[in-house]
């Protein structure tokens, strides 16, 4: 029987050694060390051994089992370690893997246009002034020589705010009320631009938005004439649009300027673009701003920024600029 023990032990040891995975190792364990294994079956034959042989045979069997169990445990430990390492590796979250560059935001095209316009005017010596978007009807109309009942009031399609007396508070319809605020705050000479958001009761379409942006320019100084106005618009035109561009004034009417004009920009291809309104500040407006019209005179002009930006960036529908679709905005 000693011979059989040796044989089965060698077979079992070889099988354990040959197992190349934890699963194969368990199979080897079952068939060579399990209850049904030939080595274990030998125990049943112990009774037929001569008593003097039982001890040595028993020792040999025990030794075989102990040594095989140790071999098995060693190998099992190796495989378990390897498998755990493999699992850890496969479940590892590689936090350094995200190589896509961080997405950096950008200024909206209106903001870009506004900043570029500001830079142009600041370069010409102007300061930037701001006023509130929710205005009193006095700043938005009365002080600008548009008293109650004046037909020009209706033309502005105002959005009134439910605050104070009915009709007394509104979302400013233009940046011109900032002319008044600036005159009341600063002493002449005044050279300011006032960019900002304005509101009108308009249905959104390709060329109109109920919320849009204007830039107003105000100059108050001694002996300011229409020539200064035309010259400033021309200087701005070439500085902002480029050398091939020029400008012209056409007579128009605004209650807050006298005389008043509309100004257009001519592109290098000869086509004209209507840009905004302008004129000499009306004496009533100077008076509302606390400025002596005998001593000082001035000019003002204002234009919309949105259409300018849409032309510059080749946007054909103003609504797209405010859809907040990042795929659209990321193009500029
Ligand atoms: N405020 C006028 C508008 O919104 C534009 C303008 C500004 C005209 C300054 C003359 C002087 O239409």
Coordinates of C-alpha atoms and ligand atoms in Angstrom, one line a residue:
X1 CA 0.0 0.0 0.0
X2 CA 3.0 2.3 0.6
X3 CA 3.7 2.0 -3.1
X4 CA 0.1 3.0 -3.9
X5 CA 0.3 6.0 -1.6
X6 CA 3.5 7.1 -3.2
X7 CA 2.0 6.7 -6.7
X8 CA -1.2 8.6 -5.9
X9 CA 0.7 11.3 -4.0
X10 CA 2.9 11.8 -7.0
X11 CA -0.1 12.0 -9.3
X12 CA -1.8 14.4 -7.1
X13 CA 1.3 16.6 -6.7
X14 CA 1.8 16.7 -10.5
X15 CA -1.9 17.6 -11.0
X16 CA -1.6 20.5 -8.5
X17 CA 1.6 21.6 -10.2
X18 CA 0.0 21.5 -13.6
X19 CA -3.1 23.5 -12.7
X20 CA -2.8 26.8 -14.4
X21 CA -5.7 28.6 -12.8
X22 CA -7.7 28.7 -9.6
X23 CA -10.5 26.7 -11.3
X24 CA -8.1 24.0 -12.5
X25 CA -6.6 23.9 -9.0
X26 CA -10.0 23.3 -7.4
X27 CA -10.6 20.5 -10.0
X28 CA -7.3 18.9 -9.1
X29 CA -8.1 19.2 -5.4
X30 CA -11.5 17.5 -5.8
X31 CA -10.2 14.6 -7.9
X32 CA -6.9 14.0 -6.0
X33 CA -7.7 15.0 -2.4
X34 CA -11.5 14.8 -2.2
X35 CA -13.5 12.1 -0.7
X36 CA -13.7 10.1 -3.9
X37 CA -10.0 10.5 -4.6
X38 CA -8.1 7.2 -4.8
X39 CA -5.7 8.4 -2.1
X40 CA -8.6 8.7 0.3
X41 CA -10.1 5.5 -0.8
X42 CA -7.0 3.7 0.6
X43 CA -8.3 4.4 4.1
X44 CA -11.0 1.9 3.6
X45 CA -8.5 -0.8 3.0
X46 CA -6.6 -0.2 6.2
X47 CA -8.5 -2.9 8.0
X48 CA -7.0 -5.5 5.7
X49 CA -3.4 -4.5 6.5
X50 CA -1.4 -6.5 8.9
X51 CA -1.4 -4.6 12.3
X52 CA 2.4 -4.0 12.3
X53 CA 2.1 -2.2 8.9
X54 CA -0.8 0.0 9.9
X55 CA 1.3 2.6 11.7
X56 CA 3.8 3.2 8.9
X57 CA 1.1 3.2 6.3
X58 CA -1.0 5.5 8.3
X59 CA 1.9 7.8 8.8
X60 CA 2.7 7.8 5.0
X61 CA -0.9 8.6 4.2
X62 CA -1.0 11.4 6.7
X63 CA 2.3 12.8 5.5
X64 CA 1.1 12.6 1.9
X65 CA -2.1 14.5 2.7
X66 CA -0.3 17.1 4.8
X67 CA 2.3 17.8 2.1
X68 CA -0.3 17.8 -0.7
X69 CA -2.5 20.2 1.4
X70 CA 0.4 22.5 1.9
X71 CA 1.3 22.4 -1.8
X72 CA -2.3 23.1 -2.7
X73 CA -2.6 26.0 -0.2
X74 CA 0.6 27.6 -1.5
X75 CA -0.5 27.5 -5.1
X76 CA -4.0 28.6 -4.2
X77 CA -2.6 31.6 -2.5
X78 CA -0.5 32.5 -5.5
X79 CA -3.5 32.3 -7.8
X80 CA -5.8 34.2 -5.5
X81 CA -3.2 36.9 -5.3
X82 CA -2.9 37.0 -9.0
X83 CA -6.6 37.0 -9.6
X84 CA -7.2 39.8 -7.1
X85 CA -4.5 41.9 -8.7
X86 CA -6.2 41.2 -12.1
X87 CA -9.6 42.2 -10.7
X88 CA -8.3 45.3 -9.1
X89 CA -6.6 46.2 -12.3
X90 CA -9.8 45.7 -14.3
X91 CA -11.9 47.7 -11.9
X92 CA -9.4 50.5 -11.5
X93 CA -10.7 53.9 -12.3
X94 CA -8.0 55.7 -14.2
X95 CA -8.6 59.2 -13.2
X96 CA -5.7 60.5 -15.4
X97 CA -7.4 59.0 -18.5
X98 CA -9.6 62.0 -19.3
X99 CA -7.3 63.6 -21.8
X100 CA -10.0 65.8 -23.4
X101 CA -8.9 69.3 -22.7
X102 CA -11.2 71.3 -20.3
X103 CA -13.8 73.1 -22.3
X104 CA -13.2 76.8 -21.9
X105 CA -16.2 79.2 -22.3
X106 CA -16.1 82.3 -24.4
X107 CA -17.7 85.7 -24.5
X108 CA -21.0 85.9 -26.3
X109 CA -20.7 87.6 -29.7
X110 CA -22.7 90.6 -28.5
X111 CA -20.3 90.9 -25.6
X112 CA -17.4 90.6 -28.0
X113 CA -18.8 93.3 -30.3
X114 CA -19.6 95.5 -27.3
X115 CA -16.0 95.2 -25.9
X116 CA -14.6 95.9 -29.3
X117 CA -16.8 99.0 -29.7
X118 CA -15.8 100.2 -26.2
X119 CA -12.1 99.7 -27.1
X120 CA -12.6 101.8 -30.2
X121 CA -14.2 104.7 -28.4
X122 CA -11.9 104.5 -25.4
X123 CA -9.0 104.7 -27.9
X124 CA -10.6 107.9 -29.2
X125 CA -10.7 109.4 -25.6
X126 CA -14.2 108.5 -24.5
X127 CA -15.2 107.2 -21.0
X128 CA -17.8 104.5 -20.5
X129 CA -21.0 105.3 -18.5
X130 CA -23.9 103.1 -17.5
X131 CA -27.4 103.5 -16.3
X132 CA -30.3 101.3 -15.0
X133 CA -32.3 99.1 -17.3
X134 CA -35.5 99.8 -15.3
X135 CA -36.0 103.5 -15.8
X136 CA -38.4 106.3 -14.9
X137 CA -40.5 107.7 -17.7
X138 CA -38.9 111.1 -16.8
X139 CA -35.4 109.9 -17.8
X140 CA -36.6 107.8 -20.7
X141 CA -39.0 110.4 -22.2
X142 CA -39.7 113.8 -20.5
X143 CA -36.1 114.8 -19.9
X144 CA -35.4 113.8 -23.5
X145 CA -38.0 116.3 -24.7
X146 CA -40.7 113.7 -25.2
X147 CA -43.5 115.0 -22.8
X148 CA -46.6 113.0 -22.0
X149 CA -48.9 113.0 -25.1
X150 CA -45.9 113.4 -27.5
X151 CA -46.5 111.0 -30.5
X152 CA -42.8 109.8 -30.2
X153 CA -43.8 108.0 -27.0
X154 CA -45.9 105.5 -28.8
X155 CA -43.2 104.9 -31.4
X156 CA -41.0 103.4 -28.7
X157 CA -43.3 100.4 -28.0
X158 CA -42.5 100.6 -24.3
X159 CA -42.7 97.7 -21.8
X160 CA -44.0 99.2 -18.6
X161 CA -43.2 97.9 -15.1
X162 CA -46.0 97.5 -12.5
X163 CA -44.3 99.9 -10.1
X164 CA -45.3 103.3 -8.8
X165 CA -47.9 105.3 -10.7
X166 CA -49.2 103.5 -13.9
X167 CA -46.8 104.3 -16.7
X168 CA -44.2 105.9 -14.5
X169 CA -41.7 103.0 -14.7
X170 CA -40.5 101.1 -17.7
X171 CA -37.7 99.0 -19.2
X172 CA -35.7 101.6 -20.9
X173 CA -36.5 101.8 -24.7
X174 CA -33.1 103.2 -25.6
X175 CA -29.8 104.2 -24.0
X176 CA -30.5 107.9 -24.3
X177 CA -31.7 108.3 -20.7
X178 CA -28.1 107.7 -19.7
X179 CA -27.4 111.0 -21.4
X180 CA -29.5 112.7 -18.8
X181 CA -28.0 110.7 -15.9
X182 CA -24.5 111.5 -17.1
X183 CA -25.2 115.2 -17.4
X184 CA -26.8 115.3 -13.9
X185 CA -23.7 113.5 -12.5
X186 CA -20.8 115.1 -14.4
X187 CA -19.8 118.6 -15.2
X188 CA -18.9 119.3 -18.9
X189 CA -16.8 118.8 -20.8
X190 CA -18.4 115.3 -21.2
X191 CA -17.1 112.6 -23.6
X192 CA -18.9 109.4 -22.9
X193 CA -20.3 106.3 -24.5
X194 CA -23.1 104.3 -22.8
X195 CA -23.5 100.8 -24.1
X196 CA -26.3 98.7 -22.7
X197 CA -29.4 96.5 -23.0
X198 CA -32.7 98.1 -24.1
X199 CA -36.3 96.7 -24.4
X200 CA -39.2 97.2 -26.8
X201 CA -42.5 95.5 -27.3
X202 CA -41.5 93.8 -30.5
X203 CA -42.2 90.3 -31.7
X204 CA -39.0 88.4 -32.3
X205 CA -38.1 87.8 -35.9
X206 CA -34.9 87.5 -38.0
X207 CA -34.2 91.2 -37.6
X208 CA -36.0 92.2 -34.4
X209 CA -35.7 91.2 -30.8
X210 CA -37.7 92.6 -27.9
X211 CA -34.4 92.8 -26.0
X212 CA -31.4 94.3 -27.8
X213 CA -28.3 96.4 -27.3
X214 CA -27.4 100.0 -28.1
X215 CA -24.4 102.1 -27.9
X216 CA -24.9 105.8 -27.2
X217 CA -22.3 108.5 -27.6
X218 CA -22.6 111.9 -25.9
X219 CA -20.3 114.9 -26.2
X220 CA -20.9 118.2 -24.3
X221 CA -18.2 120.9 -24.7
X222 CA -17.8 124.5 -25.8
X223 CA -18.6 125.3 -29.4
X224 CA -19.5 121.8 -30.5
X225 CA -21.0 121.7 -34.0
X226 CA -22.5 119.3 -36.5
X227 CA -19.1 119.1 -38.0
X228 CA -17.7 117.5 -34.8
X229 CA -20.6 115.0 -34.9
X230 CA -19.9 114.0 -38.6
X231 CA -16.2 113.9 -37.9
X232 CA -16.6 111.7 -34.9
X233 CA -18.9 109.2 -36.7
X234 CA -16.4 109.1 -39.6
X235 CA -13.5 108.5 -37.3
X236 CA -15.4 105.8 -35.5
X237 CA -16.4 104.2 -38.8
X238 CA -12.8 103.8 -40.1
X239 CA -11.5 102.9 -36.8
X240 CA -14.0 100.1 -36.1
X241 CA -14.9 98.8 -39.6
X242 CA -11.7 99.5 -41.4
X243 CA -10.1 101.8 -44.0
X244 CA -12.4 101.1 -46.9
X245 CA -15.5 102.2 -45.0
X246 CA -17.1 105.7 -44.9
X247 CA -20.2 107.3 -43.4
X248 CA -22.9 109.8 -44.3
X249 CA -25.7 111.7 -42.5
X250 CA -29.3 112.0 -43.7
X251 CA -31.8 114.4 -42.3
X252 CA -34.2 112.8 -39.8
X253 CA -36.2 113.7 -36.7
X254 CA -35.7 112.9 -33.0
X255 CA -37.3 115.0 -30.2
X256 CA -34.0 115.0 -28.2
X257 CA -31.7 116.3 -31.0
X258 CA -32.0 119.4 -33.2
X259 CA -31.0 119.2 -36.0
X260 CA -31.3 115.4 -36.2
X261 CA -30.0 112.9 -38.7
X262 CA -29.7 109.3 -39.4
X263 CA -26.3 107.9 -40.2
X264 CA -25.3 105.2 -42.6
X265 CA -22.0 103.3 -43.2
X266 CA -20.8 102.6 -46.7
X267 CA -19.0 99.3 -47.2
X268 CA -16.0 99.0 -49.6
X269 CA -18.4 97.4 -52.2
X270 CA -20.4 100.6 -52.2
X271 CA -23.5 99.3 -50.4
X272 CA -25.0 101.3 -47.5
X273 CA -25.9 100.1 -44.0
X274 CA -28.3 102.1 -41.9
X275 CA -26.7 102.3 -38.5
X276 CA -28.4 104.7 -36.1
X277 CA -29.6 108.2 -35.2
X278 CA -27.8 111.3 -34.2
X279 CA -28.0 115.1 -33.9
X280 CA -27.1 118.1 -31.8
X281 CA -28.4 117.8 -28.2
X282 CA -31.7 119.8 -27.9
X283 CA -31.5 122.8 -25.6
X284 CA -34.4 121.3 -23.6
X285 CA -32.4 118.1 -23.0
X286 CA -29.4 120.2 -21.8
X287 CA -31.7 122.0 -19.5
X288 CA -33.1 118.8 -18.1
X289 CA -29.5 117.7 -17.5
X290 CA -28.7 120.9 -15.6
X291 CA -26.5 122.3 -18.3
X292 CA -26.6 125.9 -19.5
X293 CA -27.3 125.7 -23.3
X294 CA -25.9 129.3 -23.7
X295 CA -22.5 128.1 -22.5
X296 CA -22.3 124.5 -23.7
X297 CA -23.4 122.6 -26.7
X298 CA -23.1 119.0 -27.7
X299 CA -24.0 116.1 -30.0
X300 CA -25.3 112.6 -29.4
X301 CA -25.6 109.5 -31.5
X302 CA -26.9 106.0 -30.9
X303 CA -27.1 102.7 -32.7
X304 CA -28.0 99.1 -32.3
X305 CA -25.2 96.6 -31.6
X306 CA -27.0 93.4 -32.4
X307 CA -27.5 93.9 -36.1
X308 CA -23.9 95.2 -36.3
X309 CA -22.6 92.0 -34.7
X310 CA -24.9 89.8 -36.8
X311 CA -23.5 91.4 -40.0
X312 CA -19.9 91.1 -38.7
X313 CA -20.2 87.5 -37.7
X314 CA -22.5 86.5 -40.7
X315 CA -25.5 85.6 -38.6
X316 CA -28.6 85.8 -40.7
X317 CA -31.2 85.4 -37.9
X318 CA -30.9 87.5 -34.7
X319 CA -32.9 84.9 -32.8
X320 CA -30.0 82.4 -33.2
X321 CA -27.8 84.7 -31.1
X322 CA -30.0 84.3 -28.1
X323 CA -30.9 80.6 -28.5
X324 CA -28.1 79.8 -26.1
X325 CA -27.1 76.8 -28.2
X326 CA -23.5 76.3 -27.3
X327 CA -22.8 74.6 -30.7
X328 CA -23.9 77.9 -32.4
X329 CA -22.0 80.2 -29.9
X330 CA -18.8 78.1 -30.0
X331 CA -18.3 79.1 -33.7
X332 CA -17.4 82.6 -32.8
Ligands
LIG1 N1 -32.2 106.9 -29.0 C1 -32.5 106.9 -30.4 C2 -33.1 105.5 -30.8 O1 -33.2 104.7 -30.0 C3 -31.2 107.0 -31.2 C4 -30.5 108.3 -31.0 C5 -29.6 108.5 -30.0 C6 -30.8 109.4 -31.8 C7 -28.9 109.7 -29.8 C8 -30.2 110.6 -31.7 C9 -29.3 110.8 -30.7 O2 -33.7 105.4 -31.8

